[in-house]
Amino acid sequence: MPEVDKEGKTYYEDIPQRGKLFFLKGSTELDWGMKNRLSRIFNPSDGHTVMLAIDHGYFQGPTSGLERIDVNIVPLLPDADVLMCTRGILRTIISPDITIPVVIRASGGPSILKELSDEQIAMDIEDCIRLGVCATAIQVFIGGQFESRSVINMTRLVDAGLRYGIPTMAVTAVGKDMVRDAKYFRLATRMCAELGAQYVKTYYVDEGFETVTAACPVPIVIAGGKKQPELDALKMAYNAIDQGASGVDMGRNIFQSDSPEGMMKAIKAIVHGKEKPEKAYDLYQTIKNKKN
Ligand code: R5P
């Protein structure tokens, strides 16, 4: 016979059950598993994230800086909040004992030699579950040749993710001939959010970026885009966060830098430490000089 439980004054009938609003924009009504995964991507203490994007090979092959991910990228992982990569790189190069979450590239098809908007969903949701990823990523080509299909692909991935609690990050891809301005990104990011993406990756624009983040009901992270001088990339990250972005999903401006480690730490200081770009640049230089 189990021991009879002793009744005590432990029910606190006068204290309403505690609970708090979820910290992430537009995510309050999501289910527990989805929120838990988002809490691993975005730091609950400030709502921000530094994602290291190394998925470029899925359409570009071994682009500069990603020729040897085991040599050049793996040492950066301790400073990243999240790793964004393909399942091929995850299974072949990345050790399963990493503790940071993974966002998996789940679309693909065309190479840089063909029409890029001709993408498909390139991964089953079951494999995302098998790999224990915290979110999927899929390109959406608003205004592109295969616009509708890429949007519908995204909605299919969102539906699959909703079944299993896996968030979808929609990536607003910009074609070569498209105007990159706030008006375009307001349209693209809002469409992704309205059609179900739990968060959106887009590009920073110098004018009106705050209108892009304001009009998008879910968190926005920025891609870094083409390699720029380090101080310019740090200023871009600073301005994006200052104007409402929830983080960065940055690749080339980190792994193509002459000090990827310095850039990782400098970006982190901005995104999580509100460091000014010039101070973060000093940090980058200090780390770079120490290594030389
Ligand atoms: C681009 O298609 C890839 O998905 C990258 O993840 C994305 O563009 C971010 O990388 P970067 O900062 O180099 O633009």
Coordinates of C-alpha atoms and ligand atoms in Angstrom, one line a residue:
M1 CA 0.0 0.0 0.0
P2 CA 1.4 3.4 -0.9
E3 CA 1.8 5.8 2.0
V4 CA -1.3 8.1 2.5
D5 CA -0.5 11.6 1.2
K6 CA -0.5 14.2 4.0
E7 CA -2.8 17.1 3.2
G8 CA -1.0 20.4 3.5
K9 CA -1.5 24.0 2.7
T10 CA 0.3 23.6 -0.6
Y11 CA -2.5 24.4 -3.1
Y12 CA -2.1 28.2 -2.9
E13 CA -5.8 28.7 -3.8
D14 CA -5.4 32.4 -3.5
I15 CA -2.6 32.6 -6.1
P16 CA -3.7 32.6 -9.8
Q17 CA -1.7 30.1 -11.9
R18 CA 1.4 31.8 -13.2
G19 CA 2.1 32.1 -16.9
K20 CA 3.7 34.5 -19.2
L21 CA 3.2 35.8 -22.7
F22 CA 5.6 34.2 -25.3
F23 CA 8.5 36.5 -26.0
L24 CA 8.5 36.3 -29.7
K25 CA 6.5 38.5 -32.0
G26 CA 3.5 36.9 -33.5
S27 CA 4.2 33.5 -31.9
T28 CA 1.9 33.6 -28.9
E29 CA -0.7 31.3 -30.4
L30 CA 1.7 28.6 -31.6
D31 CA 1.8 25.2 -30.0
W32 CA 4.4 24.2 -27.3
G33 CA 6.8 22.3 -29.6
M34 CA 6.9 25.0 -32.1
K35 CA 7.5 27.6 -29.4
N36 CA 10.2 25.4 -27.8
R37 CA 12.1 25.2 -31.1
L38 CA 11.8 28.9 -31.7
S39 CA 13.1 29.5 -28.2
R40 CA 16.2 27.5 -29.1
I41 CA 16.7 29.7 -32.2
F42 CA 15.9 33.1 -30.7
N43 CA 17.4 33.7 -27.3
P44 CA 14.5 34.3 -24.9
S45 CA 16.5 36.9 -22.9
D46 CA 16.6 39.4 -25.8
G47 CA 14.6 37.8 -28.6
H48 CA 17.6 37.8 -30.9
T49 CA 19.6 35.3 -32.9
V50 CA 22.9 34.9 -34.7
M51 CA 22.4 32.2 -37.4
L52 CA 25.5 31.1 -39.3
A53 CA 24.3 30.4 -42.9
I54 CA 26.4 27.9 -44.8
D55 CA 23.8 26.4 -47.1
H56 CA 25.1 28.1 -50.3
G57 CA 26.4 24.9 -51.8
Y58 CA 22.9 23.7 -52.5
F59 CA 22.8 25.7 -55.7
Q60 CA 26.3 27.2 -55.9
G61 CA 28.6 24.3 -55.1
P62 CA 31.8 24.9 -53.1
T63 CA 31.6 28.7 -53.0
S64 CA 34.5 30.7 -51.7
G65 CA 35.0 30.1 -48.0
L66 CA 32.9 26.9 -48.0
E67 CA 35.4 24.7 -49.8
R68 CA 36.2 22.8 -46.6
I69 CA 33.5 23.2 -44.0
D70 CA 35.3 20.8 -41.6
V71 CA 38.3 23.1 -41.6
N72 CA 36.9 26.6 -42.0
I73 CA 33.4 26.5 -40.5
V74 CA 33.3 23.9 -37.7
P75 CA 35.6 26.0 -35.5
L76 CA 33.1 28.9 -35.7
L77 CA 30.2 26.9 -34.4
P78 CA 30.7 27.6 -30.6
D79 CA 30.1 31.3 -31.4
A80 CA 26.9 30.8 -33.4
D81 CA 23.4 30.6 -31.9
V82 CA 22.2 28.5 -34.8
L83 CA 23.7 26.5 -37.7
M84 CA 21.8 26.8 -41.1
C85 CA 22.9 24.2 -43.5
T86 CA 21.8 21.4 -45.9
R87 CA 21.2 17.8 -44.7
G88 CA 24.1 16.6 -46.8
I89 CA 26.6 18.8 -44.9
L90 CA 24.9 18.0 -41.6
R91 CA 25.3 14.2 -42.1
T92 CA 28.8 14.3 -43.6
I93 CA 30.6 17.0 -41.7
I94 CA 28.8 18.2 -38.6
S95 CA 29.3 16.2 -35.5
P96 CA 26.0 15.1 -33.9
D97 CA 27.2 16.2 -30.5
I98 CA 26.8 19.9 -31.3
T99 CA 24.6 21.7 -28.9
I100 CA 23.4 24.5 -31.1
P101 CA 20.1 24.1 -33.0
V102 CA 20.0 23.4 -36.7
V103 CA 17.8 25.1 -39.3
I104 CA 17.8 22.9 -42.4
R105 CA 17.7 24.0 -46.0
A106 CA 14.7 22.1 -47.3
S107 CA 14.3 23.5 -50.8
G108 CA 16.4 23.1 -53.9
G109 CA 16.6 22.0 -57.6
P110 CA 18.2 24.4 -60.0
S111 CA 21.8 25.4 -59.9
I112 CA 23.3 28.8 -60.7
L113 CA 23.4 27.7 -64.3
K114 CA 19.6 27.7 -64.5
E115 CA 16.5 29.7 -63.5
L116 CA 16.8 29.8 -59.7
S117 CA 13.1 30.3 -59.0
D118 CA 12.4 26.8 -60.3
E119 CA 12.9 25.3 -56.8
Q120 CA 11.0 22.5 -55.2
I121 CA 10.7 21.2 -51.6
A122 CA 13.8 19.0 -51.5
M123 CA 13.3 17.2 -48.2
D124 CA 10.6 15.2 -46.4
I125 CA 9.4 16.5 -43.1
E126 CA 10.1 13.0 -41.7
D127 CA 13.8 13.5 -42.4
C128 CA 13.7 16.9 -40.6
I129 CA 12.3 15.1 -37.6
R130 CA 14.9 12.4 -37.9
L131 CA 17.6 15.0 -37.8
G132 CA 16.1 16.8 -34.9
V133 CA 16.1 20.2 -36.6
C134 CA 14.6 23.3 -35.0
A135 CA 13.2 24.8 -38.3
T136 CA 13.2 24.4 -42.0
A137 CA 14.1 27.0 -44.6
I138 CA 12.7 27.5 -48.0
Q139 CA 13.2 30.1 -50.7
V140 CA 10.2 32.1 -51.9
F141 CA 10.6 34.0 -55.2
I142 CA 8.1 36.9 -55.2
G143 CA 8.0 38.4 -58.6
G144 CA 10.1 35.6 -60.0
Q145 CA 9.3 33.3 -62.9
F146 CA 8.0 30.5 -60.7
E147 CA 6.6 32.8 -58.0
S148 CA 3.3 30.9 -57.4
R149 CA 4.9 27.6 -57.2
S150 CA 7.6 28.7 -54.7
V151 CA 4.8 30.3 -52.6
I152 CA 2.8 27.1 -52.6
N153 CA 5.9 25.0 -51.9
M154 CA 6.3 27.2 -48.8
T155 CA 2.7 26.7 -47.7
R156 CA 3.2 22.9 -48.1
L157 CA 6.3 23.0 -45.9
V158 CA 4.4 25.1 -43.4
D159 CA 1.6 22.6 -43.3
A160 CA 4.0 19.7 -42.8
G161 CA 5.8 21.7 -40.1
L162 CA 2.5 22.5 -38.3
R163 CA 1.8 18.7 -38.1
Y164 CA 5.0 18.1 -36.1
G165 CA 5.8 21.5 -34.4
I166 CA 8.6 22.5 -36.7
P167 CA 8.7 26.2 -37.7
T168 CA 9.3 27.3 -41.3
M169 CA 11.6 30.1 -42.1
A170 CA 10.6 31.6 -45.5
V171 CA 13.6 33.1 -47.4
T172 CA 12.7 36.0 -49.7
A173 CA 15.0 35.4 -52.7
V174 CA 15.8 38.3 -54.9
G175 CA 16.2 37.8 -58.7
K176 CA 19.0 39.6 -60.5
D177 CA 16.7 42.1 -62.2
M178 CA 14.5 42.8 -59.2
V179 CA 14.4 46.2 -57.3
R180 CA 15.6 45.7 -53.8
D181 CA 13.7 48.3 -51.9
A182 CA 11.5 48.6 -48.8
K183 CA 8.3 48.4 -50.9
Y184 CA 9.4 45.1 -52.4
F185 CA 10.4 43.6 -49.1
R186 CA 7.2 44.7 -47.4
L187 CA 5.3 42.8 -50.0
A188 CA 7.5 39.7 -49.9
T189 CA 7.9 39.4 -46.2
R190 CA 4.2 40.1 -45.5
M191 CA 3.1 37.5 -48.1
C192 CA 5.3 34.9 -46.4
A193 CA 3.9 35.7 -43.0
E194 CA 0.3 35.8 -44.1
L195 CA 0.7 32.4 -45.8
G196 CA 2.0 30.8 -42.6
A197 CA 5.8 31.2 -42.2
Q198 CA 6.7 31.4 -38.5
Y199 CA 9.6 33.7 -39.4
V200 CA 11.1 35.3 -42.4
K201 CA 14.6 35.9 -43.7
T202 CA 15.0 39.0 -45.9
Y203 CA 17.6 41.6 -47.0
Y204 CA 18.4 44.9 -45.3
V205 CA 17.7 48.1 -47.2
D206 CA 19.1 51.5 -46.3
E207 CA 15.8 53.3 -46.6
G208 CA 12.6 52.3 -44.9
F209 CA 13.7 48.9 -43.4
E210 CA 11.8 49.8 -40.2
T211 CA 8.6 49.7 -42.3
V212 CA 9.4 46.2 -43.4
T213 CA 9.8 44.9 -39.9
A214 CA 6.7 46.9 -38.7
A215 CA 4.5 45.5 -41.4
C216 CA 5.6 41.9 -40.9
P217 CA 3.7 40.1 -38.1
V218 CA 6.4 37.5 -37.4
P219 CA 10.2 37.9 -36.6
I220 CA 12.5 39.0 -39.4
V221 CA 16.2 38.0 -39.7
I222 CA 18.5 39.5 -42.3
A223 CA 20.8 37.7 -44.7
G224 CA 24.2 39.3 -45.1
G225 CA 24.3 39.3 -48.9
K226 CA 27.5 39.8 -50.9
K227 CA 30.7 40.3 -49.0
Q228 CA 31.3 43.9 -48.0
P229 CA 34.1 45.6 -46.1
E230 CA 33.8 44.3 -42.5
L231 CA 32.8 47.7 -41.0
D232 CA 30.0 48.1 -43.5
A233 CA 28.6 44.6 -42.7
L234 CA 28.7 45.4 -39.0
K235 CA 26.9 48.7 -39.6
M236 CA 24.2 46.8 -41.6
A237 CA 23.7 44.3 -38.8
Y238 CA 23.5 47.1 -36.2
N239 CA 21.0 49.1 -38.3
A240 CA 18.9 46.1 -39.0
I241 CA 18.6 45.2 -35.3
D242 CA 18.0 48.9 -34.4
Q243 CA 15.2 49.0 -36.9
G244 CA 13.3 45.9 -35.7
A245 CA 15.1 42.8 -37.0
S246 CA 15.3 39.9 -34.6
G247 CA 18.7 38.7 -35.8
V248 CA 20.9 37.8 -38.7
D249 CA 21.3 34.7 -40.8
M250 CA 24.6 35.6 -42.2
G251 CA 27.1 33.7 -44.4
R252 CA 29.5 35.3 -46.8
N253 CA 30.2 38.4 -44.6
I254 CA 31.4 35.9 -42.0
F255 CA 33.1 33.0 -43.8
Q256 CA 34.6 35.2 -46.6
S257 CA 36.1 37.6 -44.1
D258 CA 39.9 37.6 -43.5
S259 CA 38.9 36.8 -39.9
P260 CA 35.7 34.7 -39.8
E261 CA 36.2 34.2 -36.1
G262 CA 36.5 37.9 -35.5
M263 CA 33.4 38.6 -37.5
M264 CA 31.4 36.0 -35.7
K265 CA 32.2 37.5 -32.4
A266 CA 31.7 41.1 -33.6
I267 CA 28.3 40.3 -35.1
K268 CA 27.3 38.5 -31.8
A269 CA 28.4 41.6 -29.8
I270 CA 26.0 43.7 -31.9
V271 CA 23.1 41.4 -32.0
H272 CA 23.1 40.3 -28.4
G273 CA 25.2 43.1 -26.7
K274 CA 23.9 46.1 -28.5
E275 CA 27.5 47.0 -29.3
K276 CA 28.1 50.0 -31.6
P277 CA 29.5 49.0 -35.1
E278 CA 32.8 50.8 -34.5
K279 CA 33.4 49.0 -31.1
A280 CA 32.4 45.7 -32.7
Y281 CA 34.9 46.4 -35.5
D282 CA 37.6 46.9 -32.9
L283 CA 36.8 43.5 -31.5
Y284 CA 37.0 42.0 -35.0
Q285 CA 40.4 43.6 -35.5
T286 CA 41.7 42.5 -32.1
I287 CA 40.8 38.9 -32.8
K288 CA 42.2 39.1 -36.3
N289 CA 45.5 40.5 -35.1
K290 CA 45.9 38.0 -32.3
K291 CA 45.7 35.2 -34.8
N292 CA 48.3 36.7 -37.2
Ligands
R5P1 C1 21.2 31.9 -50.0 O1 20.5 31.5 -50.9 C2 21.4 31.2 -48.8 O2 20.3 30.6 -48.5 C3 22.0 31.9 -47.7 O3 21.7 31.2 -46.5 C4 21.6 33.3 -47.5 O4 21.7 34.1 -48.6 C5 22.5 34.0 -46.4 O5 23.8 34.0 -46.7 P1 24.5 35.4 -47.1 O6 24.7 36.1 -45.8 O7 25.8 34.9 -47.6 O8 23.7 36.1 -48.0

